Tab-separated table of C-alpha atoms and ligand atoms in Angstrom:
chain	number	residue	atom	x	y	z
A	10	UNK	CA	11.461	16.583	19.687
A	11	UNK	CA	10.404	16.142	16.070
A	12	UNK	CA	8.709	12.886	15.161
A	13	UNK	CA	10.304	10.574	12.574
A	14	UNK	CA	9.003	11.046	9.065
A	15	UNK	CA	7.292	8.061	7.402
A	16	UNK	CA	5.590	7.647	4.047
A	17	UNK	CA	3.488	5.091	2.263
A	18	UNK	CA	1.190	4.899	-0.754
A	19	UNK	CA	-1.632	2.861	-2.180
A	20	UNK	CA	-2.917	2.529	-5.737
A	21	UNK	CA	-6.443	3.624	-6.638
A	22	UNK	CA	-6.903	0.747	-9.046
A	23	UNK	CA	-10.150	-0.691	-7.755
A	24	UNK	CA	-13.507	0.291	-6.293
A	25	UNK	CA	-12.422	-1.040	-2.926
A	26	UNK	CA	-9.283	-1.929	-0.990
A	27	UNK	CA	-9.044	-5.561	0.058
A	28	UNK	CA	-8.256	-7.129	3.407
A	29	UNK	CA	-4.635	-7.693	2.344
A	30	UNK	CA	-4.216	-3.934	1.897
A	31	UNK	CA	-6.081	-3.295	5.114
A	32	UNK	CA	-4.354	-5.751	7.441
A	33	UNK	CA	-1.013	-5.691	5.624
A	34	UNK	CA	-0.664	-1.943	5.402
A	35	UNK	CA	-3.513	0.431	6.362
A	36	UNK	CA	-3.908	-0.856	9.900
A	37	UNK	CA	-0.257	-0.128	10.525
A	38	UNK	CA	-0.508	3.268	8.857
A	39	UNK	CA	-3.198	4.201	11.351
A	40	UNK	CA	-1.229	2.972	14.349
A	41	UNK	CA	1.937	4.763	13.223
A	42	UNK	CA	0.307	8.194	13.054
A	43	UNK	CA	0.727	8.750	16.776
A	44	UNK	CA	4.499	8.622	16.976
A	45	UNK	CA	5.430	9.618	13.446
A	46	UNK	CA	5.080	12.523	11.078
A	47	UNK	CA	3.158	10.445	8.551
A	48	UNK	CA	2.683	11.119	4.834
A	49	UNK	CA	0.215	8.856	3.070
A	50	UNK	CA	-0.731	9.123	-0.564
A	51	UNK	CA	-3.148	7.761	-3.108
A	52	UNK	CA	-0.767	7.092	-5.977
A	53	UNK	CA	-2.878	7.930	-9.006
A	54	UNK	CA	0.166	8.431	-11.264
A	55	UNK	CA	1.095	4.815	-10.616
A	56	UNK	CA	-2.427	3.778	-11.539
A	57	UNK	CA	-2.008	5.087	-15.104
A	58	UNK	CA	0.838	2.666	-15.811
A	59	UNK	CA	-1.947	0.375	-17.047
A	60	UNK	CA	-4.810	1.451	-19.343
A	61	UNK	CA	-7.449	3.495	-17.506
A	62	UNK	CA	-10.880	4.957	-18.042
A	63	UNK	CA	-10.747	8.630	-16.956
A	64	UNK	CA	-14.174	8.687	-15.296
A	65	UNK	CA	-13.458	5.508	-13.381
A	66	UNK	CA	-9.991	6.759	-12.484
A	67	UNK	CA	-11.323	9.948	-10.891
A	68	UNK	CA	-13.952	7.974	-9.006
A	69	UNK	CA	-11.460	5.408	-7.732
A	70	UNK	CA	-9.118	8.102	-6.445
A	71	UNK	CA	-11.951	9.639	-4.417
A	72	UNK	CA	-13.146	6.281	-3.096
A	73	UNK	CA	-9.585	5.408	-2.155
A	74	UNK	CA	-9.059	8.667	-0.312
A	75	UNK	CA	-12.383	8.229	1.527
A	76	UNK	CA	-11.399	4.705	2.528
A	77	UNK	CA	-8.128	5.913	4.004
A	78	UNK	CA	-10.013	8.383	6.172
A	79	UNK	CA	-12.563	5.659	7.029
A	80	UNK	CA	-9.701	3.359	8.053
A	81	UNK	CA	-8.682	5.945	10.638
A	82	UNK	CA	-6.059	8.103	8.948
A	83	UNK	CA	-6.566	11.518	10.488
A	84	UNK	CA	-6.046	14.183	7.789
A	85	UNK	CA	-5.093	16.708	10.464
A	86	UNK	CA	-2.396	14.662	12.168
A	87	UNK	CA	-1.117	12.989	9.003
A	88	UNK	CA	-0.562	14.493	5.570
A	89	UNK	CA	-3.021	12.576	3.419
A	90	UNK	CA	-2.844	13.514	-0.251
A	91	UNK	CA	-3.186	12.471	-3.865
A	92	UNK	CA	0.107	11.982	-5.706
A	93	UNK	CA	-0.763	13.929	-8.890
A	94	UNK	CA	-1.554	16.991	-6.748
A	95	UNK	CA	2.190	17.224	-6.102
A	96	UNK	CA	4.173	17.798	-9.338
A	97	UNK	CA	7.416	17.117	-7.461
A	98	UNK	CA	6.683	13.364	-7.690
A	99	UNK	CA	6.947	13.488	-11.470
A	100	UNK	CA	9.975	15.761	-11.289
A	101	UNK	CA	11.934	13.510	-8.944
A	102	UNK	CA	10.563	10.416	-10.701
A	103	UNK	CA	12.416	11.428	-13.868
A	104	UNK	CA	15.640	11.932	-11.919
A	105	UNK	CA	15.244	8.470	-10.375
A	106	UNK	CA	14.722	6.925	-13.820
A	107	UNK	CA	17.982	8.477	-14.955
A	108	UNK	CA	19.795	6.996	-11.950
A	109	UNK	CA	18.369	3.502	-12.404
A	110	UNK	CA	20.163	0.975	-14.588
A	111	UNK	CA	18.136	-0.760	-17.287
A	112	UNK	CA	19.293	-4.123	-15.981
A	113	UNK	CA	18.442	-3.113	-12.443
A	114	UNK	CA	14.879	-2.202	-13.442
A	115	UNK	CA	14.618	-5.436	-15.417
A	116	UNK	CA	15.141	-7.449	-12.255
A	117	UNK	CA	11.999	-6.122	-10.541
A	118	UNK	CA	9.806	-9.151	-9.889
A	119	UNK	CA	6.560	-7.148	-9.728
A	120	UNK	CA	7.067	-6.063	-13.336
A	121	UNK	CA	7.882	-9.615	-14.337
A	122	UNK	CA	4.772	-10.919	-12.535
A	123	UNK	CA	2.521	-8.266	-14.018
A	124	UNK	CA	3.729	-8.953	-17.546
A	125	UNK	CA	3.994	-12.738	-17.194
A	126	UNK	CA	0.777	-13.293	-19.141
A	127	UNK	CA	0.760	-10.649	-21.862
A	128	UNK	CA	4.542	-10.314	-22.262
A	129	UNK	CA	6.665	-7.237	-21.501
A	130	UNK	CA	6.274	-6.002	-25.078
A	131	UNK	CA	2.673	-4.970	-24.535
A	132	UNK	CA	3.336	-3.215	-21.192
A	133	UNK	CA	3.811	0.552	-20.978
A	134	UNK	CA	7.248	2.018	-20.326
A	135	UNK	CA	5.593	3.564	-17.263
A	136	UNK	CA	4.915	0.126	-15.829
A	137	UNK	CA	8.598	-0.695	-16.327
A	138	UNK	CA	9.783	2.447	-14.553
A	139	UNK	CA	7.063	2.247	-11.884
A	140	UNK	CA	9.594	1.538	-9.082
A	141	UNK	CA	11.536	4.706	-9.957
A	142	UNK	CA	8.447	6.818	-9.337
A	143	UNK	CA	7.855	4.887	-6.122
A	144	UNK	CA	11.419	5.706	-5.026
A	145	UNK	CA	10.682	9.369	-5.731
A	146	UNK	CA	7.501	9.212	-3.600
A	147	UNK	CA	9.527	8.066	-0.638
A	148	UNK	CA	12.720	10.096	-1.045
A	149	UNK	CA	10.916	13.387	-1.692
A	150	UNK	CA	9.723	13.469	1.906
A	151	UNK	CA	12.978	12.209	3.445
A	152	UNK	CA	11.030	9.331	4.964
A	153	UNK	CA	12.934	7.247	7.499
A	154	UNK	CA	10.525	4.304	7.311
A	155	UNK	CA	7.987	2.929	4.852
A	156	UNK	CA	5.144	0.745	6.158
A	157	UNK	CA	4.198	-1.800	3.460
A	158	UNK	CA	3.401	-5.458	2.845
A	159	UNK	CA	6.050	-7.986	1.850
A	160	UNK	CA	5.409	-7.565	-1.887
A	161	UNK	CA	6.995	-4.083	-1.765
A	162	UNK	CA	10.326	-5.186	-0.273
A	163	UNK	CA	12.238	-5.265	-3.546
A	164	UNK	CA	11.022	-1.794	-4.534
A	165	UNK	CA	12.228	-0.492	-1.179
A	166	UNK	CA	15.638	-2.057	-1.715
A	167	UNK	CA	15.864	-0.254	-5.031
A	168	UNK	CA	14.820	2.972	-3.297
A	169	UNK	CA	17.608	2.559	-0.759
A	170	UNK	CA	20.145	1.878	-3.510
A	171	UNK	CA	19.031	4.958	-5.444
A	172	UNK	CA	19.208	7.160	-2.362
A	173	UNK	CA	22.735	5.976	-1.584
A	174	UNK	CA	23.786	6.324	-5.211
A	175	UNK	CA	22.575	9.906	-5.355
A	176	UNK	CA	24.156	10.774	-2.008
A	177	UNK	CA	27.521	9.354	-3.127
A	178	UNK	CA	27.488	10.702	-6.658
A	179	UNK	CA	26.185	14.231	-6.068
A	180	UNK	CA	25.660	15.429	-2.515
A	181	UNK	CA	24.330	14.074	0.742
A	182	UNK	CA	20.635	14.749	0.080
A	183	UNK	CA	18.412	11.812	0.927
A	184	UNK	CA	17.535	9.927	4.074
A	185	UNK	CA	17.972	6.214	3.274
A	186	UNK	CA	14.610	4.680	4.258
A	187	UNK	CA	13.989	1.425	6.120
A	188	UNK	CA	11.133	-0.915	5.234
A	189	UNK	CA	8.558	-1.369	8.003
A	190	UNK	CA	6.965	-4.771	7.396
A	191	UNK	CA	4.922	-6.492	10.113
A	192	UNK	CA	5.541	-10.225	9.728
A	193	UNK	CA	2.170	-11.714	10.715
A	194	UNK	CA	0.204	-9.644	8.204
A	195	UNK	CA	2.914	-9.040	5.601
A	196	UNK	CA	1.277	-11.350	3.082
A	197	UNK	CA	-2.418	-12.188	3.188
A	198	UNK	CA	-3.046	-15.009	0.701
A	199	UNK	CA	-5.667	-15.559	-1.980
A	200	UNK	CA	-8.544	-17.547	-0.447
A	201	UNK	CA	-8.978	-19.718	-3.524
A	202	UNK	CA	-5.281	-20.171	-4.265
A	203	UNK	CA	-3.214	-19.899	-1.074
A	204	UNK	CA	0.005	-20.207	-3.046
A	205	UNK	CA	-0.567	-16.625	-4.273
A	206	UNK	CA	-0.947	-13.331	-2.405
A	207	UNK	CA	-4.443	-11.868	-2.204
A	208	UNK	CA	-4.840	-9.419	-5.055
A	209	UNK	CA	-7.622	-7.313	-6.530
A	210	UNK	CA	-6.818	-8.770	-9.941
A	211	UNK	CA	-8.216	-12.134	-8.796
A	212	UNK	CA	-11.575	-11.177	-7.239
A	213	UNK	CA	-12.727	-14.747	-6.509
A	214	UNK	CA	-10.146	-15.223	-3.771
A	215	UNK	CA	-10.134	-11.622	-2.618
A	216	UNK	CA	-12.246	-10.101	0.152
A	217	UNK	CA	-12.883	-6.431	-0.526
A	218	UNK	CA	-13.417	-4.092	2.405
A	219	UNK	CA	-16.563	-2.747	0.751
A	220	UNK	CA	-18.026	-6.209	0.068
A	221	UNK	CA	-21.356	-6.886	1.769
A	222	UNK	CA	-21.335	-9.079	4.895
A	223	UNK	CA	-22.937	-11.808	2.810
A	224	UNK	CA	-20.186	-11.682	0.171
A	225	UNK	CA	-17.474	-11.662	2.840
A	226	UNK	CA	-18.965	-14.626	4.654
A	227	UNK	CA	-19.387	-16.608	1.458
A	228	UNK	CA	-15.806	-15.996	0.316
A	229	UNK	CA	-14.267	-16.900	3.666
A	230	UNK	CA	-16.428	-19.982	4.169
A	231	UNK	CA	-15.468	-21.310	0.756
A	232	UNK	CA	-11.747	-20.673	1.311
A	233	UNK	CA	-9.521	-23.492	0.047
A	234	UNK	CA	-7.823	-25.356	2.917
A	235	UNK	CA	-6.202	-28.816	2.626
A	236	UNK	CA	-7.066	-32.501	2.848
A	237	UNK	CA	-6.271	-32.764	6.559
A	238	UNK	CA	-8.901	-31.810	9.115
A	239	UNK	CA	-7.092	-30.240	12.083
A	240	UNK	CA	-6.359	-26.559	12.525
A	241	UNK	CA	-2.626	-25.887	12.870
A	242	UNK	CA	-0.515	-22.827	12.043
A	243	UNK	CA	1.975	-24.079	9.489
A	244	UNK	CA	2.371	-21.632	6.586
A	245	UNK	CA	4.646	-24.030	4.669
A	246	UNK	CA	2.408	-27.087	4.654
A	247	UNK	CA	-0.979	-25.595	5.475
A	248	UNK	CA	-1.027	-22.177	3.768
A	249	UNK	CA	-4.826	-21.936	3.460
A	250	UNK	CA	-5.531	-22.695	7.127
A	251	UNK	CA	-2.609	-20.572	8.316
A	252	UNK	CA	-3.922	-17.697	6.223
A	253	UNK	CA	-7.330	-17.957	7.942
A	254	UNK	CA	-5.586	-17.916	11.323
A	255	UNK	CA	-3.635	-14.794	10.298
A	256	UNK	CA	-6.807	-13.094	9.074
A	257	UNK	CA	-8.720	-13.903	12.259
A	258	UNK	CA	-5.788	-12.753	14.394
A	259	UNK	CA	-5.487	-9.481	12.474
A	260	UNK	CA	-9.227	-8.799	12.511
A	261	UNK	CA	-9.500	-9.347	16.263
A	262	UNK	CA	-6.131	-7.743	17.061
A	263	UNK	CA	-4.847	-10.919	18.648
A	264	UNK	CA	-1.585	-12.740	18.024
A	265	UNK	CA	-1.394	-15.745	15.726
A	266	UNK	CA	-0.286	-17.855	18.730
A	267	UNK	CA	-3.354	-16.782	20.655
A	268	UNK	CA	-5.738	-17.753	17.854
A	269	UNK	CA	-3.896	-21.021	17.320
A	270	UNK	CA	-4.242	-21.794	21.024
A	271	UNK	CA	-7.996	-21.358	20.765
A	272	UNK	CA	-8.659	-23.140	17.449
A	273	UNK	CA	-5.641	-25.468	17.155
A	274	UNK	CA	-6.597	-29.172	16.900
A	275	UNK	CA	-10.197	-28.255	16.026
A	276	UNK	CA	-11.991	-28.601	12.690
A	277	UNK	CA	-11.856	-26.019	9.928
A	278	UNK	CA	-15.553	-25.007	10.082
A	279	UNK	CA	-15.492	-23.038	13.371
A	280	UNK	CA	-12.276	-21.249	12.328
A	281	UNK	CA	-13.915	-20.124	9.092
A	282	UNK	CA	-17.052	-18.948	10.900
A	283	UNK	CA	-14.990	-16.976	13.407
A	284	UNK	CA	-12.811	-15.455	10.681
A	285	UNK	CA	-15.848	-14.431	8.623
A	286	UNK	CA	-17.556	-12.828	11.639
A	287	UNK	CA	-14.400	-10.997	12.637
A	288	UNK	CA	-13.813	-9.595	9.145
A	289	UNK	CA	-17.460	-8.511	8.849
A	290	UNK	CA	-17.143	-6.742	12.202
A	291	UNK	CA	-14.210	-4.717	10.838
A	292	UNK	CA	-15.532	-4.174	7.315
A	293	UNK	CA	-19.114	-3.115	8.108
A	294	UNK	CA	-18.330	0.088	10.042
A	295	UNK	CA	-15.507	0.784	7.581
A	296	UNK	CA	-17.932	0.637	4.647
A	297	UNK	CA	-20.502	2.798	6.450
A	298	UNK	CA	-17.898	5.459	7.222
A	299	UNK	CA	-16.642	5.381	3.625
A	300	UNK	CA	-20.187	5.955	2.320
A	301	UNK	CA	-20.662	8.862	4.722
A	302	UNK	CA	-17.493	10.537	3.459
A	303	UNK	CA	-18.460	10.011	-0.176
A	304	UNK	CA	-21.839	11.566	0.555
A	305	UNK	CA	-20.113	14.867	1.362
A	306	UNK	CA	-18.055	15.600	-1.783
A	307	UNK	CA	-17.271	19.190	-0.781
A	308	UNK	CA	-15.656	18.062	2.464
A	309	UNK	CA	-13.717	15.371	0.636
A	310	UNK	CA	-12.458	17.982	-1.850
A	311	UNK	CA	-11.427	20.221	1.019
A	312	UNK	CA	-9.457	17.424	2.691
A	313	UNK	CA	-7.755	16.458	-0.570
A	314	UNK	CA	-6.847	20.062	-1.414
A	315	UNK	CA	-5.486	20.700	2.024
A	316	UNK	CA	-3.423	17.481	1.963
A	317	UNK	CA	-2.064	18.387	-1.486
A	318	UNK	CA	-1.031	21.826	-0.289
A	319	UNK	CA	0.811	20.454	2.739
A	320	UNK	CA	2.555	17.782	0.666
A	321	UNK	CA	3.672	20.300	-1.979
A	322	UNK	CA	5.281	22.440	0.694
A	323	UNK	CA	7.080	19.471	2.204
A	324	UNK	CA	8.306	18.121	-1.152
A	325	UNK	CA	9.640	21.267	-2.817
A	326	UNK	CA	12.868	21.689	-0.800
A	327	UNK	CA	13.969	18.197	-1.866
A	328	UNK	CA	13.436	18.923	-5.560
A	329	UNK	CA	15.349	22.195	-5.175
A	330	UNK	CA	18.233	20.414	-3.467
A	331	UNK	CA	18.313	17.630	-6.075
A	332	UNK	CA	18.223	19.997	-9.054
A	333	UNK	CA	20.904	22.137	-7.540
A	334	UNK	CA	23.151	19.161	-6.718
A	335	UNK	CA	22.822	17.864	-10.282
A	336	UNK	CA	23.539	21.192	-11.966
A	337	UNK	CA	20.111	21.554	-13.519
A	338	UNK	CA	19.193	25.028	-14.708
A	339	UNK	CA	16.082	25.296	-12.521
A	340	UNK	CA	18.198	24.480	-9.482
A	341	UNK	CA	20.700	27.336	-9.937
A	342	UNK	CA	21.508	29.184	-6.761
B	672	TYM	P1	-0.679	-1.520	-3.540
B	672	TYM	O1	-1.628	-0.443	-3.920
B	672	TYM	O2	-0.614	-2.726	-4.400
B	672	TYM	O3	-0.935	-2.008	-2.081
B	672	TYM	C1	-1.028	-1.124	-0.977
B	672	TYM	C2	-0.410	-1.770	0.257
B	672	TYM	O4	-1.045	-3.025	0.548
B	672	TYM	C3	-0.061	-4.038	0.704
B	672	TYM	N1	-0.621	-5.318	0.233
B	672	TYM	C4	-0.662	-6.426	0.968
B	672	TYM	N2	-0.254	-6.708	2.226
B	672	TYM	C5	-0.463	-7.960	2.678
B	672	TYM	N3	-1.061	-8.936	1.948
B	672	TYM	C6	-1.478	-8.702	0.679
B	672	TYM	N4	-2.072	-9.666	-0.023
B	672	TYM	C7	-1.280	-7.401	0.141
B	672	TYM	N5	-1.585	-6.840	-1.056
B	672	TYM	C8	-1.173	-5.558	-0.974
B	672	TYM	C9	1.097	-3.583	-0.171
B	672	TYM	O5	2.309	-4.182	0.237
B	672	TYM	C10	1.082	-2.093	0.051
B	672	TYM	O6	1.791	-1.757	1.229
B	672	TYM	N6	3.761	0.117	-5.183
B	672	TYM	C11	2.772	0.266	-4.113
B	672	TYM	C12	2.221	1.669	-3.982
B	672	TYM	C13	3.235	2.727	-3.753
B	672	TYM	C14	4.018	2.933	-2.572
B	672	TYM	C15	4.770	4.093	-2.803
B	672	TYM	C16	4.140	2.228	-1.377
B	672	TYM	C17	3.551	3.733	-4.610
B	672	TYM	N7	4.463	4.545	-4.041
B	672	TYM	C18	5.684	4.596	-1.835
B	672	TYM	C19	5.046	2.724	-0.435
B	672	TYM	C20	5.776	3.879	-0.666
B	672	TYM	C21	1.603	-0.649	-4.419
B	672	TYM	O7	1.369	-1.045	-5.531
B	672	TYM	O8	0.778	-0.898	-3.380
């Protein structure tokens, strides 16, 4: 029996993934490889929706790819590739843009958040149409499920709408994908401001997977909590403490209830120490493995080329079907 197809992507916009990416998404990507035909991509075309330095961009794509392998994505079992190696993403991305309403795109909260400071006027059109390219990433591979963190939910709803719209308007072509969001780790919060999600754009409250053990420990020990003293899992009223419980649970592969049973009623100090140790225990071998992979650039190139080749083969039939259904010249039969 064929395994269900799944797809997810991650942006190469920093020198290191953070623990929100890792616990919110990558961990699940790794686990899902067994029972699914998984496609995972480093979305470098999405990364150029904001200004980039070309040298840094190339470097970040490689570091990102190496980290995915270090996290446990097996490039044999899964198709692990870089988005710009597959022209079909851009091809279907344009089609998705033409199917998306201007008002519909204007309602995307990620765009609003990202342009809240500088104003939409200074953003690129690519940042505005970002979700259309994301829809193309998913629909190209006929993915049935998309493992992501909570912040991607709205983009997945748009993807579903676009798939249905195309299927109704032209021809039954796309699988309509389901989000796969694991509640306990769906939103890891900023350690300095637990009202916000952890994000690479705010490094002070963000633990990077390639941080040193000392940096990790310092950031977790200085996490903002609240004016009470007792550990309790209550995301509404105690977001900082609840976030530390979630992080410890994720890092030790225990449930939140289990961690709360051990630390509940206690002081914040021991919880922070345990969380810091647990994250270091995950991050240290991860960083070592990433360095090893980066030390062998030829092997990394080989893996990336091979992944690109496999992804191109899988994507092309969808572009052909879409072009043909829409009456485009290149899709003539
Ligand atoms: P990106 O690169 O911002 O994040 C990669 C994954 O990490 C998850 N994530 C988090 N999970 C929990 N807590 C957090 N604080 C946290 N921060 C990030 C994200 O939800 C994501 O799953 N638009 C996507 C990339 C993308 C994509 C796709 C995803 C492009 N095409 C197709 C799925 C399918 C993004 O910016 O992810």
